[in-house]
Amino acid sequence: MVMGVVGNCLVLLVKVMCRGQFCCHYWLPFISLTLSDLGCSLLIISGSLLAMLTEGQRSPWCEIVSLLKFAFITSSIGSIAILCVQRLIGMASTGSALFVVMATACLASWMTGLVFGSIPVIYGWIRYDPAEMLCAVFWESSYSDMLVYILSAFLICIFLPFLLIIFCSLMSATGSHPSSKSDNEADLSAVTPLLVASYMFCYTPFVVAELILLRRLDLSPAPYWLRTLSSVMSYLDCCLNPLIYWSHQNFRVAGLALLWTNRKPPSEPVLTAVTIHEL
């Protein structure tokens, strides 16, 4: 939690205050992703810690945590997909028309997560899960409801962005798209493959747990250890992303310059004496 809060706050400060010191053409999806990681660190991880100390979560905080967790998961993969698409086409976020399109896409990823996260709250499917250390969705009445909800959520919120990420990553790796040849390696978007790999690694347990649930006609949840692992790994992703940004040299230099407040500017040369030479 500390790493996620401090790291993402520092990333936001560097992105806002030091924008001219490093190259970042696609800053809009980066900001959306960082806000998602910061929100997860501030609200979800802290809520999970509080639940462990108080042995549970109570309404309405229980429902809010469940809703926000799904919104943060959806906005994260949506922001990464938007970053991959924008990096592939090679157009910066500064143009007015493209800015509106990218802002709408980022907002749509957030709204989609809020919509799908609110459905279990409305139908009363939320209760505290000690394995996940926070409130989660439990299915007790209808297998068909569970099947329709999970398949719809995965198709819209997970599978479609995942296809965009894979397609754009392959196009960029093969260099078959013209704009991929002109990518500036000094741009912050050079860390995109690391962001993709980190997200896939950290959210694989969550996807596996949901797929196991689809096979259980008795509506029994996934194994206890797998649900715990899925929560811990999703929390890990929030504090890994700042470290990934920090691995970029220009971003790291800008961050160190921002933090190194005691560094004195180089002194100007001062004329102290004049020596006259006769020719």
mmCIF file with all atom_site columns, N, CA and C in Angstrom, residues 57-80:
data_model
loop_
_atom_site.group_PDB
_atom_site.id
_atom_site.type_symbol
_atom_site.label_atom_id
_atom_site.label_alt_id
_atom_site.label_comp_id
_atom_site.label_asym_id
_atom_site.label_entity_id
_atom_site.label_seq_id
_atom_site.pdbx_PDB_ins_code
_atom_site.Cartn_x
_atom_site.Cartn_y
_atom_site.Cartn_z
_atom_site.occupancy
_atom_site.B_iso_or_equiv
_atom_site.pdbx_formal_charge
_atom_site.auth_seq_id
_atom_site.auth_comp_id
_atom_site.auth_asym_id
_atom_site.auth_atom_id
_atom_site.pdbx_PDB_model_num
ATOM 1  N N  . GLN A 1 57 ? -15.836 -6.388 6.457   1.00 0.00 ? 57 GLN A N  1
ATOM 2  C CA . GLN A 1 57 ? -16.257 -5.080 5.970   1.00 0.00 ? 57 GLN A CA 1
ATOM 3  C C  . GLN A 1 57 ? -17.765 -4.983 6.073   1.00 0.00 ? 57 GLN A C  1
ATOM 4  N N  . ARG A 1 58 ? -18.243 -3.808 6.372   1.00 0.00 ? 58 ARG A N  1
ATOM 5  C CA . ARG A 1 58 ? -19.672 -3.595 6.551   1.00 0.00 ? 58 ARG A CA 1
ATOM 6  C C  . ARG A 1 58 ? -20.216 -2.667 5.480   1.00 0.00 ? 58 ARG A C  1
ATOM 7  N N  . SER A 1 59 ? -21.528 -2.758 5.274   1.00 0.00 ? 59 SER A N  1
ATOM 8  C CA . SER A 1 59 ? -22.206 -1.895 4.316   1.00 0.00 ? 59 SER A CA 1
ATOM 9  C C  . SER A 1 59 ? -22.222 -0.451 4.854   1.00 0.00 ? 59 SER A C  1
ATOM 10 N N  . PRO A 1 60 ? -22.090 0.564  3.990   1.00 0.00 ? 60 PRO A N  1
ATOM 11 C CA . PRO A 1 60 ? -22.019 0.523  2.518   1.00 0.00 ? 60 PRO A CA 1
ATOM 12 C C  . PRO A 1 60 ? -20.595 0.424  1.974   1.00 0.00 ? 60 PRO A C  1
ATOM 13 N N  . TRP A 1 61 ? -19.589 0.469  2.884   1.00 0.00 ? 61 TRP A N  1
ATOM 14 C CA . TRP A 1 61 ? -18.205 0.401  2.418   1.00 0.00 ? 61 TRP A CA 1
ATOM 15 C C  . TRP A 1 61 ? -17.930 -0.896 1.675   1.00 0.00 ? 61 TRP A C  1
ATOM 16 N N  . CYS A 1 62 ? -18.603 -1.973 2.079   1.00 0.00 ? 62 CYS A N  1
ATOM 17 C CA . CYS A 1 62 ? -18.431 -3.265 1.428   1.00 0.00 ? 62 CYS A CA 1
ATOM 18 C C  . CYS A 1 62 ? -18.787 -3.180 -0.054  1.00 0.00 ? 62 CYS A C  1
ATOM 19 N N  . GLU A 1 63 ? -19.942 -2.599 -0.360  1.00 0.00 ? 63 GLU A N  1
ATOM 20 C CA . GLU A 1 63 ? -20.383 -2.487 -1.750  1.00 0.00 ? 63 GLU A CA 1
ATOM 21 C C  . GLU A 1 63 ? -19.521 -1.509 -2.542  1.00 0.00 ? 63 GLU A C  1
ATOM 22 N N  . ILE A 1 64 ? -19.077 -0.426 -1.888  1.00 0.00 ? 64 ILE A N  1
ATOM 23 C CA . ILE A 1 64 ? -18.253 0.573  -2.585  1.00 0.00 ? 64 ILE A CA 1
ATOM 24 C C  . ILE A 1 64 ? -16.917 -0.033 -3.001  1.00 0.00 ? 64 ILE A C  1
ATOM 25 N N  . VAL A 1 65 ? -16.311 -0.809 -2.098  1.00 0.00 ? 65 VAL A N  1
ATOM 26 C CA . VAL A 1 65 ? -15.016 -1.426 -2.402  1.00 0.00 ? 65 VAL A CA 1
ATOM 27 C C  . VAL A 1 65 ? -15.148 -2.393 -3.571  1.00 0.00 ? 65 VAL A C  1
ATOM 28 N N  . SER A 1 66 ? -16.194 -3.200 -3.570  1.00 0.00 ? 66 SER A N  1
ATOM 29 C CA . SER A 1 66 ? -16.394 -4.158 -4.663  1.00 0.00 ? 66 SER A CA 1
ATOM 30 C C  . SER A 1 66 ? -16.595 -3.447 -5.990  1.00 0.00 ? 66 SER A C  1
ATOM 31 N N  . LEU A 1 67 ? -17.368 -2.380 -5.978  1.00 0.00 ? 67 LEU A N  1
ATOM 32 C CA . LEU A 1 67 ? -17.615 -1.631 -7.218  1.00 0.00 ? 67 LEU A CA 1
ATOM 33 C C  . LEU A 1 67 ? -16.334 -0.991 -7.739  1.00 0.00 ? 67 LEU A C  1
ATOM 34 N N  . LEU A 1 68 ? -15.583 -0.344 -6.837  1.00 0.00 ? 68 LEU A N  1
ATOM 35 C CA . LEU A 1 68 ? -14.376 0.357  -7.261  1.00 0.00 ? 68 LEU A CA 1
ATOM 36 C C  . LEU A 1 68 ? -13.296 -0.601 -7.723  1.00 0.00 ? 68 LEU A C  1
ATOM 37 N N  . LYS A 1 69 ? -13.210 -1.776 -7.097  1.00 0.00 ? 69 LYS A N  1
ATOM 38 C CA . LYS A 1 69 ? -12.190 -2.727 -7.515  1.00 0.00 ? 69 LYS A CA 1
ATOM 39 C C  . LYS A 1 69 ? -12.381 -3.115 -8.975  1.00 0.00 ? 69 LYS A C  1
ATOM 40 N N  . PHE A 1 70 ? -13.626 -3.401 -9.370  1.00 0.00 ? 70 PHE A N  1
ATOM 41 C CA . PHE A 1 70 ? -13.878 -3.764 -10.764 1.00 0.00 ? 70 PHE A CA 1
ATOM 42 C C  . PHE A 1 70 ? -13.619 -2.571 -11.686 1.00 0.00 ? 70 PHE A C  1
ATOM 43 N N  . ALA A 1 71 ? -13.957 -1.368 -11.225 1.00 0.00 ? 71 ALA A N  1
ATOM 44 C CA . ALA A 1 71 ? -13.703 -0.178 -12.046 1.00 0.00 ? 71 ALA A CA 1
ATOM 45 C C  . ALA A 1 71 ? -12.207 0.025  -12.265 1.00 0.00 ? 71 ALA A C  1
ATOM 46 N N  . PHE A 1 72 ? -11.388 -0.182 -11.241 1.00 0.00 ? 72 PHE A N  1
ATOM 47 C CA . PHE A 1 72 ? -9.944  -0.001 -11.376 1.00 0.00 ? 72 PHE A CA 1
ATOM 48 C C  . PHE A 1 72 ? -9.337  -1.066 -12.287 1.00 0.00 ? 72 PHE A C  1
ATOM 49 N N  . ILE A 1 73 ? -9.817  -2.308 -12.179 1.00 0.00 ? 73 ILE A N  1
ATOM 50 C CA . ILE A 1 73 ? -9.313  -3.373 -13.057 1.00 0.00 ? 73 ILE A CA 1
ATOM 51 C C  . ILE A 1 73 ? -9.621  -3.050 -14.512 1.00 0.00 ? 73 ILE A C  1
ATOM 52 N N  . THR A 1 74 ? -10.860 -2.632 -14.787 1.00 0.00 ? 74 THR A N  1
ATOM 53 C CA . THR A 1 74 ? -11.273 -2.335 -16.158 1.00 0.00 ? 74 THR A CA 1
ATOM 54 C C  . THR A 1 74 ? -10.561 -1.111 -16.708 1.00 0.00 ? 74 THR A C  1
ATOM 55 N N  . SER A 1 75 ? -10.434 -0.066 -15.907 1.00 0.00 ? 75 SER A N  1
ATOM 56 C CA . SER A 1 75 ? -9.767  1.141  -16.389 1.00 0.00 ? 75 SER A CA 1
ATOM 57 C C  . SER A 1 75 ? -8.283  0.903  -16.649 1.00 0.00 ? 75 SER A C  1
ATOM 58 N N  . SER A 1 76 ? -7.662  0.021  -15.865 1.00 0.00 ? 76 SER A N  1
ATOM 59 C CA . SER A 1 76 ? -6.239  -0.261 -16.066 1.00 0.00 ? 76 SER A CA 1
ATOM 60 C C  . SER A 1 76 ? -5.989  -0.932 -17.406 1.00 0.00 ? 76 SER A C  1
ATOM 61 N N  . ILE A 1 77 ? -6.721  -2.020 -17.678 1.00 0.00 ? 77 ILE A N  1
ATOM 62 C CA . ILE A 1 77 ? -6.501  -2.712 -18.950 1.00 0.00 ? 77 ILE A CA 1
ATOM 63 C C  . ILE A 1 77 ? -6.980  -1.850 -20.119 1.00 0.00 ? 77 ILE A C  1
ATOM 64 N N  . GLY A 1 78 ? -8.014  -1.028 -19.898 1.00 0.00 ? 78 GLY A N  1
ATOM 65 C CA . GLY A 1 78 ? -8.453  -0.118 -20.950 1.00 0.00 ? 78 GLY A CA 1
ATOM 66 C C  . GLY A 1 78 ? -7.407  0.927  -21.267 1.00 0.00 ? 78 GLY A C  1
ATOM 67 N N  . SER A 1 79 ? -6.768  1.483  -20.235 1.00 0.00 ? 79 SER A N  1
ATOM 68 C CA . SER A 1 79 ? -5.721  2.488  -20.452 1.00 0.00 ? 79 SER A CA 1
ATOM 69 C C  . SER A 1 79 ? -4.520  1.898  -21.171 1.00 0.00 ? 79 SER A C  1
ATOM 70 N N  . ILE A 1 80 ? -4.141  0.669  -20.812 1.00 0.00 ? 80 ILE A N  1
ATOM 71 C CA . ILE A 1 80 ? -3.017  0.026  -21.493 1.00 0.00 ? 80 ILE A CA 1
ATOM 72 C C  . ILE A 1 80 ? -3.359  -0.245 -22.955 1.00 0.00 ? 80 ILE A C  1
#
